[in-house]
mmCIF file of C-alpha atoms in Angstrom:
data_model
loop_
_atom_site.group_PDB
_atom_site.id
_atom_site.type_symbol
_atom_site.label_atom_id
_atom_site.label_comp_id
_atom_site.label_asym_id
_atom_site.label_seq_id
_atom_site.Cartn_x
_atom_site.Cartn_y
_atom_site.Cartn_z
ATOM 1 C CA UNK A 5 27.172 -5.356 18.428
ATOM 2 C CA UNK A 6 24.076 -7.071 19.864
ATOM 3 C CA UNK A 7 22.367 -9.778 17.647
ATOM 4 C CA UNK A 8 19.321 -12.046 18.182
ATOM 5 C CA UNK A 9 19.782 -15.576 16.794
ATOM 6 C CA UNK A 10 17.179 -18.161 16.323
ATOM 7 C CA UNK A 11 19.350 -21.173 17.359
ATOM 8 C CA UNK A 12 16.696 -23.850 16.825
ATOM 9 C CA UNK A 13 12.857 -23.982 16.777
ATOM 10 C CA UNK A 14 11.414 -22.139 19.715
ATOM 11 C CA UNK A 15 14.820 -20.887 21.039
ATOM 12 C CA UNK A 16 16.215 -17.378 20.825
ATOM 13 C CA UNK A 17 19.637 -16.186 22.001
ATOM 14 C CA UNK A 18 20.787 -12.530 22.382
ATOM 15 C CA UNK A 19 24.467 -12.592 21.655
ATOM 16 C CA UNK A 20 27.377 -10.213 21.072
ATOM 17 C CA UNK A 21 28.715 -10.473 17.417
ATOM 18 C CA UNK A 22 31.266 -8.777 15.354
ATOM 19 C CA UNK A 23 30.208 -5.595 13.444
ATOM 20 C CA UNK A 24 30.338 -6.288 9.798
ATOM 21 C CA UNK A 25 32.746 -4.495 7.443
ATOM 22 C CA UNK A 26 31.633 -2.579 4.377
ATOM 23 C CA UNK A 27 33.002 -4.101 1.200
ATOM 24 C CA UNK A 28 33.211 -2.429 -2.265
ATOM 25 C CA UNK A 29 29.675 -1.994 -3.715
ATOM 26 C CA UNK A 30 28.090 -2.250 -0.265
ATOM 27 C CA UNK A 31 26.611 -0.010 2.397
ATOM 28 C CA UNK A 32 26.709 -0.448 6.126
ATOM 29 C CA UNK A 33 23.341 0.262 7.632
ATOM 30 C CA UNK A 34 22.488 0.869 11.278
ATOM 31 C CA UNK A 35 19.327 -1.069 11.670
ATOM 32 C CA UNK A 36 16.535 0.785 13.527
ATOM 33 C CA UNK A 37 13.289 -1.021 12.716
ATOM 34 C CA UNK A 38 12.570 -4.722 12.078
ATOM 35 C CA UNK A 39 9.173 -5.822 10.954
ATOM 36 C CA UNK A 40 8.001 -9.306 12.026
ATOM 37 C CA UNK A 41 6.292 -11.369 9.350
ATOM 38 C CA UNK A 42 4.857 -14.854 8.778
ATOM 39 C CA UNK A 43 8.232 -16.158 7.628
ATOM 40 C CA UNK A 44 9.768 -15.224 10.978
ATOM 41 C CA UNK A 45 6.857 -16.991 12.765
ATOM 42 C CA UNK A 46 7.153 -20.117 10.716
ATOM 43 C CA UNK A 47 11.056 -20.153 11.104
ATOM 44 C CA UNK A 48 10.649 -19.849 14.936
ATOM 45 C CA UNK A 49 8.110 -22.650 14.939
ATOM 46 C CA UNK A 50 10.245 -24.922 12.768
ATOM 47 C CA UNK A 51 8.069 -25.225 9.645
ATOM 48 C CA UNK A 52 9.645 -22.677 7.212
ATOM 49 C CA UNK A 53 10.644 -24.307 3.862
ATOM 50 C CA UNK A 54 14.366 -24.038 2.806
ATOM 51 C CA UNK A 55 15.448 -23.071 6.239
ATOM 52 C CA UNK A 56 18.432 -24.019 8.451
ATOM 53 C CA UNK A 57 19.514 -23.140 12.025
ATOM 54 C CA UNK A 58 21.057 -21.290 13.626
ATOM 55 C CA UNK A 59 19.841 -18.157 11.649
ATOM 56 C CA UNK A 60 19.570 -14.415 12.360
ATOM 57 C CA UNK A 61 16.028 -13.578 11.134
ATOM 58 C CA UNK A 62 14.707 -10.236 9.920
ATOM 59 C CA UNK A 63 14.100 -9.044 6.367
ATOM 60 C CA UNK A 64 11.581 -6.106 6.866
ATOM 61 C CA UNK A 65 14.292 -3.559 7.612
ATOM 62 C CA UNK A 66 14.791 0.203 7.843
ATOM 63 C CA UNK A 67 17.697 2.238 9.202
ATOM 64 C CA UNK A 68 20.377 4.814 8.555
ATOM 65 C CA UNK A 69 23.406 4.531 6.307
ATOM 66 C CA UNK A 70 26.652 4.611 8.310
ATOM 67 C CA UNK A 71 29.159 3.944 5.488
ATOM 68 C CA UNK A 72 28.918 3.468 1.784
ATOM 69 C CA UNK A 73 31.455 2.148 -0.799
ATOM 70 C CA UNK A 74 29.712 2.574 -4.142
ATOM 71 C CA UNK A 75 29.738 5.283 -6.824
ATOM 72 C CA UNK A 76 26.747 3.739 -8.663
ATOM 73 C CA UNK A 77 24.125 5.161 -6.281
ATOM 74 C CA UNK A 78 22.667 8.507 -5.138
ATOM 75 C CA UNK A 79 22.361 7.036 -1.540
ATOM 76 C CA UNK A 80 24.681 8.871 0.865
ATOM 77 C CA UNK A 81 25.781 8.553 4.511
ATOM 78 C CA UNK A 82 23.068 9.726 6.895
ATOM 79 C CA UNK A 83 20.237 8.747 4.529
ATOM 80 C CA UNK A 84 17.267 6.881 6.034
ATOM 81 C CA UNK A 85 16.647 3.664 3.922
ATOM 82 C CA UNK A 86 14.531 0.666 3.390
ATOM 83 C CA UNK A 87 16.475 -2.472 2.547
ATOM 84 C CA UNK A 88 15.522 -4.789 -0.355
ATOM 85 C CA UNK A 89 16.296 -8.169 1.207
ATOM 86 C CA UNK A 90 16.196 -10.318 -2.023
ATOM 87 C CA UNK A 91 19.766 -10.943 -3.127
ATOM 88 C CA UNK A 92 19.781 -12.085 -6.867
ATOM 89 C CA UNK A 93 22.597 -13.415 -8.946
ATOM 90 C CA UNK A 94 22.036 -10.914 -11.737
ATOM 91 C CA UNK A 95 22.862 -13.207 -14.624
ATOM 92 C CA UNK A 96 20.393 -16.213 -14.703
ATOM 93 C CA UNK A 97 17.585 -16.244 -17.235
ATOM 94 C CA UNK A 98 15.068 -14.773 -14.742
ATOM 95 C CA UNK A 99 17.465 -11.924 -13.704
ATOM 96 C CA UNK A 100 18.183 -11.144 -17.348
ATOM 97 C CA UNK A 101 14.535 -10.781 -18.037
ATOM 98 C CA UNK A 102 14.047 -8.442 -15.117
ATOM 99 C CA UNK A 103 12.416 -11.012 -12.815
ATOM 100 C CA UNK A 104 15.010 -10.748 -10.119
ATOM 101 C CA UNK A 105 12.365 -11.807 -7.505
ATOM 102 C CA UNK A 106 12.455 -15.348 -8.879
ATOM 103 C CA UNK A 107 16.223 -15.603 -9.477
ATOM 104 C CA UNK A 108 17.289 -19.258 -9.789
ATOM 105 C CA UNK A 109 19.707 -18.816 -6.911
ATOM 106 C CA UNK A 110 17.844 -16.139 -4.917
ATOM 107 C CA UNK A 111 18.908 -15.680 -1.327
ATOM 108 C CA UNK A 112 16.683 -13.872 1.029
ATOM 109 C CA UNK A 113 18.141 -12.032 4.118
ATOM 110 C CA UNK A 114 16.868 -13.649 7.296
ATOM 111 C CA UNK A 115 15.856 -16.826 5.400
ATOM 112 C CA UNK A 116 18.740 -18.280 3.302
ATOM 113 C CA UNK A 117 21.445 -16.169 4.962
ATOM 114 C CA UNK A 118 21.624 -14.088 8.162
ATOM 115 C CA UNK A 119 19.283 -11.120 8.190
ATOM 116 C CA UNK A 120 18.723 -7.855 10.038
ATOM 117 C CA UNK A 121 17.876 -8.729 13.613
ATOM 118 C CA UNK A 122 21.024 -7.026 14.638
ATOM 119 C CA UNK A 123 22.458 -3.572 15.151
ATOM 120 C CA UNK A 124 24.327 -3.243 11.884
ATOM 121 C CA UNK A 125 24.128 -4.980 8.510
ATOM 122 C CA UNK A 126 26.126 -4.645 5.333
ATOM 123 C CA UNK A 127 24.145 -5.013 2.129
ATOM 124 C CA UNK A 128 24.587 -4.229 -1.630
ATOM 125 C CA UNK A 129 24.240 -0.504 -2.111
ATOM 126 C CA UNK A 130 21.846 -1.061 -4.933
ATOM 127 C CA UNK A 131 19.467 -2.827 -2.622
ATOM 128 C CA UNK A 132 18.683 0.360 -0.670
ATOM 129 C CA UNK A 133 15.703 2.640 -1.168
ATOM 130 C CA UNK A 134 16.061 6.105 0.064
ATOM 131 C CA UNK A 135 13.213 6.891 2.540
ATOM 132 C CA UNK A 136 14.015 10.259 4.018
ATOM 133 C CA UNK A 137 10.400 11.433 3.713
ATOM 134 C CA UNK A 138 8.963 8.418 5.520
ATOM 135 C CA UNK A 139 9.051 7.421 9.212
ATOM 136 C CA UNK A 140 11.249 4.488 10.158
ATOM 137 C CA UNK A 141 8.147 2.482 10.713
ATOM 138 C CA UNK A 142 6.855 3.248 7.186
ATOM 139 C CA UNK A 143 10.216 2.501 5.704
ATOM 140 C CA UNK A 144 10.217 -0.984 7.411
ATOM 141 C CA UNK A 145 6.837 -1.993 5.987
ATOM 142 C CA UNK A 146 7.745 -1.174 2.421
ATOM 143 C CA UNK A 147 8.855 -4.750 1.933
ATOM 144 C CA UNK A 148 5.612 -6.566 3.050
ATOM 145 C CA UNK A 149 3.473 -4.017 1.151
ATOM 146 C CA UNK A 150 5.663 -4.502 -1.950
ATOM 147 C CA UNK A 151 4.620 -8.116 -2.019
ATOM 148 C CA UNK A 152 1.021 -7.151 -2.297
ATOM 149 C CA UNK A 153 1.813 -4.475 -4.823
ATOM 150 C CA UNK A 154 3.724 -6.957 -6.907
ATOM 151 C CA UNK A 155 0.806 -9.414 -6.844
ATOM 152 C CA UNK A 156 -1.491 -6.680 -8.052
ATOM 153 C CA UNK A 157 0.887 -5.730 -10.811
ATOM 154 C CA UNK A 158 1.138 -9.391 -11.856
ATOM 155 C CA UNK A 159 -2.666 -9.608 -12.125
ATOM 156 C CA UNK A 160 -2.841 -6.410 -14.347
ATOM 157 C CA UNK A 161 -6.031 -5.234 -12.687
ATOM 158 C CA UNK A 162 -8.331 -2.861 -14.430
ATOM 159 C CA UNK A 163 -10.415 -0.064 -12.927
ATOM 160 C CA UNK A 164 -13.779 -1.372 -11.827
ATOM 161 C CA UNK A 165 -12.555 -5.016 -11.816
ATOM 162 C CA UNK A 166 -14.223 -7.222 -9.241
ATOM 163 C CA UNK A 167 -11.630 -8.687 -6.858
ATOM 164 C CA UNK A 168 -11.684 -11.096 -3.943
ATOM 165 C CA UNK A 169 -8.694 -11.167 -1.546
ATOM 166 C CA UNK A 170 -8.662 -14.277 0.657
ATOM 167 C CA UNK A 171 -6.671 -13.729 3.859
ATOM 168 C CA UNK A 172 -6.631 -10.432 5.761
ATOM 169 C CA UNK A 173 -3.185 -10.793 7.203
ATOM 170 C CA UNK A 174 -0.380 -8.245 6.458
ATOM 171 C CA UNK A 175 0.187 -9.505 2.912
ATOM 172 C CA UNK A 176 -3.479 -9.783 2.051
ATOM 173 C CA UNK A 177 -3.992 -6.221 3.439
ATOM 174 C CA UNK A 178 -1.221 -4.959 1.111
ATOM 175 C CA UNK A 179 -2.955 -6.720 -1.842
ATOM 176 C CA UNK A 180 -6.293 -5.061 -0.955
ATOM 177 C CA UNK A 181 -4.650 -1.610 -0.536
ATOM 178 C CA UNK A 182 -3.011 -1.694 -3.946
ATOM 179 C CA UNK A 183 -6.016 -3.285 -5.703
ATOM 180 C CA UNK A 184 -8.007 -0.362 -4.443
ATOM 181 C CA UNK A 185 -5.370 2.024 -5.686
ATOM 182 C CA UNK A 186 -5.886 0.527 -9.049
ATOM 183 C CA UNK A 187 -9.543 1.262 -8.895
ATOM 184 C CA UNK A 188 -10.781 -2.336 -8.337
ATOM 185 C CA UNK A 189 -13.919 -3.161 -6.396
ATOM 186 C CA UNK A 190 -12.534 -5.306 -3.490
ATOM 187 C CA UNK A 191 -13.996 -7.922 -1.166
ATOM 188 C CA UNK A 192 -11.932 -9.348 1.665
ATOM 189 C CA UNK A 193 -12.603 -12.894 3.016
ATOM 190 C CA UNK A 194 -11.205 -14.192 6.374
ATOM 191 C CA UNK A 195 -12.316 -16.214 9.396
ATOM 192 C CA UNK A 196 -11.189 -13.424 11.680
ATOM 193 C CA UNK A 197 -13.939 -10.836 12.143
ATOM 194 C CA UNK A 198 -11.562 -8.279 13.632
ATOM 195 C CA UNK A 199 -9.394 -8.357 10.622
ATOM 196 C CA UNK A 200 -12.373 -7.973 8.389
ATOM 197 C CA UNK A 201 -13.402 -4.992 10.300
ATOM 198 C CA UNK A 202 -9.913 -3.532 9.900
ATOM 199 C CA UNK A 203 -10.023 -4.183 6.257
ATOM 200 C CA UNK A 204 -13.289 -2.274 5.822
ATOM 201 C CA UNK A 205 -12.528 0.600 8.077
ATOM 202 C CA UNK A 206 -8.811 1.154 7.646
ATOM 203 C CA UNK A 207 -8.153 -0.094 4.124
ATOM 204 C CA UNK A 208 -11.459 0.992 2.722
ATOM 205 C CA UNK A 209 -12.319 -2.180 0.850
ATOM 206 C CA UNK A 210 -15.841 -2.390 -0.472
ATOM 207 C CA UNK A 211 -17.149 -5.676 1.011
ATOM 208 C CA UNK A 212 -16.230 -8.336 3.623
ATOM 209 C CA UNK A 213 -17.105 -12.002 3.587
ATOM 210 C CA UNK A 214 -16.791 -14.153 6.710
ATOM 211 C CA UNK A 215 -15.331 -17.503 5.403
ATOM 212 C CA UNK A 216 -18.043 -20.278 5.571
ATOM 213 C CA UNK A 217 -20.061 -22.758 3.626
ATOM 214 C CA UNK A 218 -22.175 -20.219 1.762
ATOM 215 C CA UNK A 219 -19.282 -18.311 0.188
ATOM 216 C CA UNK A 220 -20.228 -18.522 -3.574
ATOM 217 C CA UNK A 221 -23.757 -17.361 -2.939
ATOM 218 C CA UNK A 222 -22.589 -14.501 -0.680
ATOM 219 C CA UNK A 223 -20.081 -13.367 -3.387
ATOM 220 C CA UNK A 224 -22.798 -13.410 -6.013
ATOM 221 C CA UNK A 225 -24.967 -11.221 -3.820
ATOM 222 C CA UNK A 226 -22.101 -8.706 -3.368
ATOM 223 C CA UNK A 227 -21.156 -8.630 -7.061
ATOM 224 C CA UNK A 228 -24.698 -8.421 -8.600
ATOM 225 C CA UNK A 229 -25.120 -12.131 -9.423
ATOM 226 C CA UNK A 230 -21.510 -12.527 -10.587
ATOM 227 C CA UNK A 231 -18.267 -13.933 -9.171
ATOM 228 C CA UNK A 232 -15.051 -11.852 -8.917
ATOM 229 C CA UNK A 233 -12.969 -11.712 -12.015
ATOM 230 C CA UNK A 234 -9.753 -11.944 -10.049
ATOM 231 C CA UNK A 235 -9.006 -13.869 -6.837
ATOM 232 C CA UNK A 236 -5.940 -13.448 -4.708
ATOM 233 C CA UNK A 237 -5.236 -16.129 -2.033
ATOM 234 C CA UNK A 238 -2.852 -14.691 0.567
ATOM 235 C CA UNK A 239 -3.514 -17.274 3.311
ATOM 236 C CA UNK A 240 -0.695 -19.793 2.900
ATOM 237 C CA UNK A 241 -3.284 -22.414 3.925
ATOM 238 C CA UNK A 242 -3.587 -25.378 1.692
ATOM 239 C CA UNK A 243 -7.283 -25.883 2.380
ATOM 240 C CA UNK A 244 -8.051 -22.252 1.445
ATOM 241 C CA UNK A 245 -5.883 -22.556 -1.699
ATOM 242 C CA UNK A 246 -7.607 -25.688 -2.789
ATOM 243 C CA UNK A 247 -11.061 -24.125 -2.262
ATOM 244 C CA UNK A 248 -10.139 -20.930 -4.020
ATOM 245 C CA UNK A 249 -10.467 -22.388 -7.542
ATOM 246 C CA UNK A 250 -14.232 -22.197 -7.123
ATOM 247 C CA UNK A 251 -14.352 -18.421 -6.599
ATOM 248 C CA UNK A 252 -13.299 -16.775 -9.843
ATOM 249 C CA UNK A 253 -15.789 -16.086 -12.595
ATOM 250 C CA UNK A 254 -15.614 -17.758 -16.017
ATOM 251 C CA UNK A 255 -12.399 -16.767 -17.650
ATOM 252 C CA UNK A 256 -11.017 -15.253 -14.473
ATOM 253 C CA UNK A 257 -7.695 -15.218 -12.718
ATOM 254 C CA UNK A 258 -6.414 -16.834 -9.546
ATOM 255 C CA UNK A 259 -3.153 -15.582 -8.010
ATOM 256 C CA UNK A 260 -1.528 -17.402 -5.161
ATOM 257 C CA UNK A 261 0.385 -14.882 -3.034
ATOM 258 C CA UNK A 262 0.741 -17.098 -0.025
ATOM 259 C CA UNK A 263 3.211 -20.097 0.140
ATOM 260 C CA UNK A 264 2.444 -23.454 1.644
ATOM 261 C CA UNK A 265 4.631 -26.450 2.226
ATOM 262 C CA UNK A 266 2.120 -28.879 0.531
ATOM 263 C CA UNK A 267 0.579 -29.917 -2.760
ATOM 264 C CA UNK A 268 -2.346 -27.844 -4.181
ATOM 265 C CA UNK A 269 -5.162 -30.043 -5.515
ATOM 266 C CA UNK A 270 -7.937 -28.907 -7.877
ATOM 267 C CA UNK A 271 -10.484 -30.287 -10.258
ATOM 268 C CA UNK A 272 -9.011 -30.194 -13.756
ATOM 269 C CA UNK A 273 -12.470 -30.368 -15.584
ATOM 270 C CA UNK A 274 -13.682 -27.343 -13.562
ATOM 271 C CA UNK A 275 -10.386 -25.429 -14.134
ATOM 272 C CA UNK A 276 -10.775 -26.126 -17.900
ATOM 273 C CA UNK A 277 -14.458 -25.320 -17.825
ATOM 274 C CA UNK A 278 -13.773 -21.824 -16.556
ATOM 275 C CA UNK A 279 -10.505 -21.443 -18.585
ATOM 276 C CA UNK A 280 -8.940 -19.969 -15.456
ATOM 277 C CA UNK A 281 -5.562 -18.309 -15.428
ATOM 278 C CA UNK A 282 -3.471 -19.539 -12.454
ATOM 279 C CA UNK A 283 -0.528 -17.482 -11.309
ATOM 280 C CA UNK A 284 1.923 -17.418 -8.501
ATOM 281 C CA UNK A 285 3.386 -14.133 -7.105
ATOM 282 C CA UNK A 286 6.776 -14.385 -5.421
ATOM 283 C CA UNK A 287 8.432 -11.559 -3.396
ATOM 284 C CA UNK A 288 8.764 -8.251 -5.231
ATOM 285 C CA UNK A 289 11.203 -6.152 -7.266
ATOM 286 C CA UNK A 290 12.833 -2.785 -6.909
ATOM 287 C CA UNK A 291 10.073 -1.370 -9.125
ATOM 288 C CA UNK A 292 7.498 -2.492 -6.539
ATOM 289 C CA UNK A 293 9.445 -0.987 -3.632
ATOM 290 C CA UNK A 294 9.579 2.329 -5.420
ATOM 291 C CA UNK A 295 5.814 2.105 -6.200
ATOM 292 C CA UNK A 296 5.039 1.483 -2.510
ATOM 293 C CA UNK A 297 7.340 4.285 -1.364
ATOM 294 C CA UNK A 298 5.612 6.760 -3.689
ATOM 295 C CA UNK A 299 2.207 5.603 -2.510
ATOM 296 C CA UNK A 300 3.102 6.035 1.177
ATOM 297 C CA UNK A 301 4.816 9.441 0.578
ATOM 298 C CA UNK A 302 1.724 10.730 -1.297
ATOM 299 C CA UNK A 303 -0.690 9.253 1.196
ATOM 300 C CA UNK A 304 -2.452 7.399 -1.589
ATOM 301 C CA UNK A 305 -2.158 4.339 0.655
ATOM 302 C CA UNK A 306 -2.777 4.768 4.387
ATOM 303 C CA UNK A 307 -1.538 1.987 6.699
ATOM 304 C CA UNK A 308 -1.541 3.999 9.979
ATOM 305 C CA UNK A 309 -3.285 1.147 11.917
ATOM 306 C CA UNK A 310 -1.203 -1.547 10.220
ATOM 307 C CA UNK A 311 1.350 -1.529 13.028
ATOM 308 C CA UNK A 312 -0.375 -2.959 16.061
ATOM 309 C CA UNK A 313 2.496 -4.000 18.263
ATOM 310 C CA UNK A 314 5.888 -2.622 19.144
ATOM 311 C CA UNK A 315 8.751 -3.698 21.377
ATOM 312 C CA UNK A 316 12.388 -2.843 22.062
ATOM 313 C CA UNK A 317 15.114 -5.083 20.495
ATOM 314 C CA UNK A 318 16.186 -6.721 23.750
ATOM 315 C CA UNK A 319 12.625 -7.389 24.690
ATOM 316 C CA UNK A 320 11.752 -9.294 21.508
ATOM 317 C CA UNK A 321 12.809 -12.830 22.662
ATOM 318 C CA UNK A 322 10.515 -12.370 25.617
ATOM 319 C CA UNK A 323 7.398 -11.104 23.929
ATOM 320 C CA UNK A 324 7.652 -12.940 20.649
ATOM 321 C CA UNK A 325 5.676 -16.102 21.644
ATOM 322 C CA UNK A 326 2.800 -13.927 22.813
ATOM 323 C CA UNK A 327 2.538 -12.613 19.268
ATOM 324 C CA UNK A 328 1.891 -16.251 18.109
ATOM 325 C CA UNK A 329 -1.436 -16.398 19.948
ATOM 326 C CA UNK A 330 -4.720 -15.322 18.220
ATOM 327 C CA UNK A 331 -5.591 -13.401 21.377
ATOM 328 C CA UNK A 332 -2.833 -10.904 20.746
ATOM 329 C CA UNK A 333 -4.673 -9.619 17.682
ATOM 330 C CA UNK A 334 -1.329 -8.907 15.999
ATOM 331 C CA UNK A 335 -1.553 -7.514 12.459
ATOM 332 C CA UNK A 336 2.105 -6.268 12.191
ATOM 333 C CA UNK A 337 4.685 -6.096 14.958
ATOM 334 C CA UNK A 338 7.704 -3.893 14.837
ATOM 335 C CA UNK A 339 11.004 -4.243 16.781
ATOM 336 C CA UNK A 340 12.704 -0.870 17.609
ATOM 337 C CA UNK A 341 16.456 -0.709 18.082
ATOM 338 C CA UNK A 342 16.934 3.047 18.158
ATOM 339 C CA UNK A 343 15.329 6.249 17.103
#
């Protein structure tokens, strides 16, 4: 089978590899769509934490079940599926408490072990989500949207709550979509005016804020003299994350959805004065995948314009670097292997 390997930073190789076998408890999936995310971009550029080379990338995956060796699932051969790429141990304290997304020995496909940038992949059968009523493209973006859905669930948003989402990339857009679904009043902040325009017109958020020096005053104008009660930072930018402590209202919440390979610094007196709640949000769980699937099936969440770029599998090494440039205006790119 054909496989694309990131051999070292800035170097792809299209190789022939051995088709995997399907072990007991696993399913063999013919991969048909691969979403490209920030993790793939960082890995290609050599700045992804906890990463080694060579590595087969790809963790936003959809395809069709070719073989299954498990009696503990309703998934069957021929089903279209989305793959949960987070492989938990199942017995550590986090797993026992249901927080499989932060398992102490978590391995993520395409990050800690080889992923789905290949024609076939064998995965635990209980890490498949049946997606027969979705398109292959929709099934592939369940994973990035589930990260936003998980962050919103962590925040326990209430209807009418004032929310600011910093960063209008794919993860931030997912946060916005599911915050709106919860009935929150949502503002998006970014330096990219095109992405703010997309947030307003495609996601349907209430307000946009172009990041600048007058942010706090602008937020007060938008929210009737108050600051947002909950702020999500989905930038993965340390300067944004450091600045974000200023934006929540007294007694508010700040949730870091983005990951940065750096130290976050904030004023402890200001942090205490506001009695802020600071939270991280890592990956997602099966519950979040099912929530996103239902929202897409019922059209409660519309992400039609989310997929801005497509290419065929064998073209990916050629076009990938173009997707790194701001001029490409990529929101989400999808690699197609077959229909």
